[in-house]
Amino acid sequence: QLQLVESGGGLVQLGGSLRLACTAISMVTPVNLVYYAIGWLRQVPGLERVGGSFISAFGQTSNYEYPVKGRFTISKDNAKNTVYLQMNDLEPDDTATYYCAARRTGLGSATYTTESEYLTWGQGTRVTVSS
């Protein structure tokens, strides 16, 4: 069964950068992340997971929601079964718990942009941006 492990969160000052990583592992069968579309979404207490960055299974397509577009970059290293989220020019409103999520899609070019479209989630990593 696929498991996702996020890392890289922490405390950063206004305008700073962080790179989050999401690594896929399995205790039962070998994992090949090339067959999974991935999303990074974030959540603050009491609200749904939103504000995401999304990438297709093979990594050829990516898109971003408004709050992060132009500042965040999602990338996929299928050989390492890892997806990265490079976050630049961070603002206090970026403070949240960041989750990566996976959806098995084959080698398609589609991205998935809503929480309900993902079946597997990591445990989250906390990002705090101070002013």
PDB file of C-alpha atoms in Angstrom:
ATOM      1  CA  GLN A   1       0.000   0.000   0.000  1.00  0.00           C
ATOM      2  CA  LEU A   2       1.313   3.421  -0.993  1.00  0.00           C
ATOM      3  CA  GLN A   3       2.410   5.766   1.761  1.00  0.00           C
ATOM      4  CA  LEU A   4       3.498   9.373   1.390  1.00  0.00           C
ATOM      5  CA  VAL A   5       6.004  11.023   3.700  1.00  0.00           C
ATOM      6  CA  GLU A   6       6.420  14.807   3.643  1.00  0.00           C
ATOM      7  CA  SER A   7       9.449  16.684   4.895  1.00  0.00           C
ATOM      8  CA  GLY A   8      11.044  20.107   4.703  1.00  0.00           C
ATOM      9  CA  GLY A   9       8.615  22.238   6.653  1.00  0.00           C
ATOM     10  CA  GLY A  10       9.713  24.752   9.243  1.00  0.00           C
ATOM     11  CA  LEU A  11       9.857  28.396  10.239  1.00  0.00           C
ATOM     12  CA  VAL A  12      10.904  30.984   7.661  1.00  0.00           C
ATOM     13  CA  GLN A  13      10.825  34.760   7.500  1.00  0.00           C
ATOM     14  CA  LEU A  14       8.767  36.866   5.133  1.00  0.00           C
ATOM     15  CA  GLY A  15      10.226  36.636   1.636  1.00  0.00           C
ATOM     16  CA  GLY A  16      12.162  33.479   2.380  1.00  0.00           C
ATOM     17  CA  SER A  17      12.117  30.093   0.660  1.00  0.00           C
ATOM     18  CA  LEU A  18      11.549  26.469   1.572  1.00  0.00           C
ATOM     19  CA  ARG A  19      11.573  23.232  -0.386  1.00  0.00           C
ATOM     20  CA  LEU A  20       9.179  20.523   0.654  1.00  0.00           C
ATOM     21  CA  ALA A  21       9.641  16.891  -0.354  1.00  0.00           C
ATOM     22  CA  CYS A  22       7.097  14.110  -0.615  1.00  0.00           C
ATOM     23  CA  THR A  23       8.502  10.601  -0.881  1.00  0.00           C
ATOM     24  CA  ALA A  24       6.387   7.594  -1.781  1.00  0.00           C
ATOM     25  CA  ILE A  25       7.091   4.300  -0.035  1.00  0.00           C
ATOM     26  CA  SER A  26       5.429   0.921   0.289  1.00  0.00           C
ATOM     27  CA  MET A  27       5.938  -1.876   2.763  1.00  0.00           C
ATOM     28  CA  VAL A  28       4.326  -4.472   0.467  1.00  0.00           C
ATOM     29  CA  THR A  29       5.085  -3.912  -3.216  1.00  0.00           C
ATOM     30  CA  PRO A  30       7.607  -1.743  -5.094  1.00  0.00           C
ATOM     31  CA  VAL A  31       6.426   1.809  -5.700  1.00  0.00           C
ATOM     32  CA  ASN A  32       6.629   3.535  -9.050  1.00  0.00           C
ATOM     33  CA  LEU A  33       5.486   7.113  -8.706  1.00  0.00           C
ATOM     34  CA  VAL A  34       5.404   7.534 -12.492  1.00  0.00           C
ATOM     35  CA  TYR A  35       1.869   6.130 -12.421  1.00  0.00           C
ATOM     36  CA  TYR A  36       0.574   8.712  -9.940  1.00  0.00           C
ATOM     37  CA  ALA A  37      -0.550  12.284 -10.296  1.00  0.00           C
ATOM     38  CA  ILE A  38       0.433  14.321  -7.254  1.00  0.00           C
ATOM     39  CA  GLY A  39      -0.953  17.370  -5.547  1.00  0.00           C
ATOM     40  CA  TRP A  40       0.308  19.610  -2.787  1.00  0.00           C
ATOM     41  CA  LEU A  41      -2.509  21.254  -0.832  1.00  0.00           C
ATOM     42  CA  ARG A  42      -2.430  23.244   2.348  1.00  0.00           C
ATOM     43  CA  GLN A  43      -4.746  23.574   5.269  1.00  0.00           C
ATOM     44  CA  VAL A  44      -5.270  25.934   8.168  1.00  0.00           C
ATOM     45  CA  PRO A  45      -7.367  24.838  11.161  1.00  0.00           C
ATOM     46  CA  GLY A  46     -11.097  24.874  10.492  1.00  0.00           C
ATOM     47  CA  LEU A  47     -10.809  25.167   6.726  1.00  0.00           C
ATOM     48  CA  GLU A  48     -10.609  22.701   3.868  1.00  0.00           C
ATOM     49  CA  ARG A  49      -7.418  21.865   1.995  1.00  0.00           C
ATOM     50  CA  VAL A  50      -6.882  24.378  -0.783  1.00  0.00           C
ATOM     51  CA  GLY A  51      -4.321  26.523  -2.521  1.00  0.00           C
ATOM     52  CA  GLY A  52      -2.629  23.766  -4.350  1.00  0.00           C
ATOM     53  CA  SER A  53       0.058  22.838  -6.784  1.00  0.00           C
ATOM     54  CA  PHE A  54      -0.522  19.860  -9.057  1.00  0.00           C
ATOM     55  CA  ILE A  55       1.517  17.685 -11.394  1.00  0.00           C
ATOM     56  CA  SER A  56       0.632  14.889 -13.779  1.00  0.00           C
ATOM     57  CA  ALA A  57       1.865  11.322 -13.470  1.00  0.00           C
ATOM     58  CA  PHE A  58       4.719  11.612 -15.952  1.00  0.00           C
ATOM     59  CA  GLY A  59       5.478  15.152 -14.829  1.00  0.00           C
ATOM     60  CA  GLN A  60       4.776  16.890 -18.134  1.00  0.00           C
ATOM     61  CA  THR A  61       1.864  18.983 -16.905  1.00  0.00           C
ATOM     62  CA  SER A  62       1.580  21.174 -13.832  1.00  0.00           C
ATOM     63  CA  ASN A  63      -0.766  23.861 -12.664  1.00  0.00           C
ATOM     64  CA  TYR A  64      -1.245  26.090  -9.661  1.00  0.00           C
ATOM     65  CA  GLU A  65      -4.024  27.788  -7.810  1.00  0.00           C
ATOM     66  CA  TYR A  66      -4.045  31.558  -7.514  1.00  0.00           C
ATOM     67  CA  PRO A  67      -2.470  32.054  -4.056  1.00  0.00           C
ATOM     68  CA  VAL A  68       0.707  30.224  -5.012  1.00  0.00           C
ATOM     69  CA  LYS A  69       0.968  30.730  -8.759  1.00  0.00           C
ATOM     70  CA  GLY A  70       4.235  32.377  -9.767  1.00  0.00           C
ATOM     71  CA  ARG A  71       5.868  31.697  -6.406  1.00  0.00           C
ATOM     72  CA  PHE A  72       5.671  27.910  -6.008  1.00  0.00           C
ATOM     73  CA  THR A  73       7.040  25.249  -8.340  1.00  0.00           C
ATOM     74  CA  ILE A  74       6.121  21.586  -8.218  1.00  0.00           C
ATOM     75  CA  SER A  75       8.468  19.018  -9.717  1.00  0.00           C
ATOM     76  CA  LYS A  76       8.621  15.258  -9.858  1.00  0.00           C
ATOM     77  CA  ASP A  77      11.616  12.938  -9.751  1.00  0.00           C
ATOM     78  CA  ASN A  78      10.109   9.595 -10.653  1.00  0.00           C
ATOM     79  CA  ALA A  79      13.439   7.807 -10.300  1.00  0.00           C
ATOM     80  CA  LYS A  80      13.530   8.818  -6.635  1.00  0.00           C
ATOM     81  CA  ASN A  81       9.762   8.441  -6.116  1.00  0.00           C
ATOM     82  CA  THR A  82       9.784  11.988  -4.781  1.00  0.00           C
ATOM     83  CA  VAL A  83       7.841  15.138  -5.546  1.00  0.00           C
ATOM     84  CA  TYR A  84       9.148  18.553  -4.541  1.00  0.00           C
ATOM     85  CA  LEU A  85       7.476  21.854  -3.843  1.00  0.00           C
ATOM     86  CA  GLN A  86       9.810  24.820  -4.125  1.00  0.00           C
ATOM     87  CA  MET A  87       8.250  27.761  -2.312  1.00  0.00           C
ATOM     88  CA  ASN A  88       9.699  31.230  -2.879  1.00  0.00           C
ATOM     89  CA  ASP A  89       8.762  34.705  -1.715  1.00  0.00           C
ATOM     90  CA  LEU A  90       6.832  33.294   1.210  1.00  0.00           C
ATOM     91  CA  GLU A  91       4.179  35.374   2.954  1.00  0.00           C
ATOM     92  CA  PRO A  92       2.482  35.014   6.363  1.00  0.00           C
ATOM     93  CA  ASP A  93      -0.679  33.843   4.547  1.00  0.00           C
ATOM     94  CA  ASP A  94       1.295  30.802   3.383  1.00  0.00           C
ATOM     95  CA  THR A  95       1.406  29.577   6.974  1.00  0.00           C
ATOM     96  CA  ALA A  96      -0.363  26.198   6.998  1.00  0.00           C
ATOM     97  CA  THR A  97       0.109  22.470   7.141  1.00  0.00           C
ATOM     98  CA  TYR A  98       1.100  21.230   3.710  1.00  0.00           C
ATOM     99  CA  TYR A  99      -0.058  17.845   2.516  1.00  0.00           C
ATOM    100  CA  CYS A 100       0.928  15.845  -0.532  1.00  0.00           C
ATOM    101  CA  ALA A 101      -1.598  13.517  -2.098  1.00  0.00           C
ATOM    102  CA  ALA A 102      -1.516  10.863  -4.811  1.00  0.00           C
ATOM    103  CA  ARG A 103      -3.952   9.524  -7.355  1.00  0.00           C
ATOM    104  CA  ARG A 104      -3.095   6.525  -9.524  1.00  0.00           C
ATOM    105  CA  THR A 105      -3.701   7.503 -13.156  1.00  0.00           C
ATOM    106  CA  GLY A 106      -1.341   5.561 -15.362  1.00  0.00           C
ATOM    107  CA  LEU A 107       0.884   7.666 -17.639  1.00  0.00           C
ATOM    108  CA  GLY A 108      -1.700  10.370 -18.329  1.00  0.00           C
ATOM    109  CA  SER A 109      -1.111  14.097 -18.562  1.00  0.00           C
ATOM    110  CA  ALA A 110      -4.052  15.132 -16.414  1.00  0.00           C
ATOM    111  CA  THR A 111      -3.765  16.951 -13.133  1.00  0.00           C
ATOM    112  CA  TYR A 112      -6.310  16.791 -10.334  1.00  0.00           C
ATOM    113  CA  THR A 113      -7.110  19.928  -8.426  1.00  0.00           C
ATOM    114  CA  THR A 114      -9.614  19.067  -5.716  1.00  0.00           C
ATOM    115  CA  GLU A 115      -9.197  17.321  -2.401  1.00  0.00           C
ATOM    116  CA  SER A 116     -11.815  14.678  -3.204  1.00  0.00           C
ATOM    117  CA  GLU A 117      -9.903  13.449  -6.262  1.00  0.00           C
ATOM    118  CA  TYR A 118      -7.013  12.109  -4.228  1.00  0.00           C
ATOM    119  CA  LEU A 119      -7.077   8.795  -2.409  1.00  0.00           C
ATOM    120  CA  THR A 120      -3.744   8.730  -0.611  1.00  0.00           C
ATOM    121  CA  TRP A 121      -2.449  11.460   1.692  1.00  0.00           C
ATOM    122  CA  GLY A 122       0.671  12.101   3.690  1.00  0.00           C
ATOM    123  CA  GLN A 123       0.709  13.164   7.311  1.00  0.00           C
ATOM    124  CA  GLY A 124       1.505  16.803   6.535  1.00  0.00           C
ATOM    125  CA  THR A 125       4.401  19.122   7.255  1.00  0.00           C
ATOM    126  CA  ARG A 126       4.013  22.455   9.000  1.00  0.00           C
ATOM    127  CA  VAL A 127       5.162  25.706   7.401  1.00  0.00           C
ATOM    128  CA  THR A 128       5.201  28.938   9.400  1.00  0.00           C
ATOM    129  CA  VAL A 129       6.076  32.268   7.826  1.00  0.00           C
ATOM    130  CA  SER A 130       6.865  35.068  10.229  1.00  0.00           C
ATOM    131  CA  SER A 131       6.599  38.753   9.462  1.00  0.00           C
TER     132      SER A 131
END
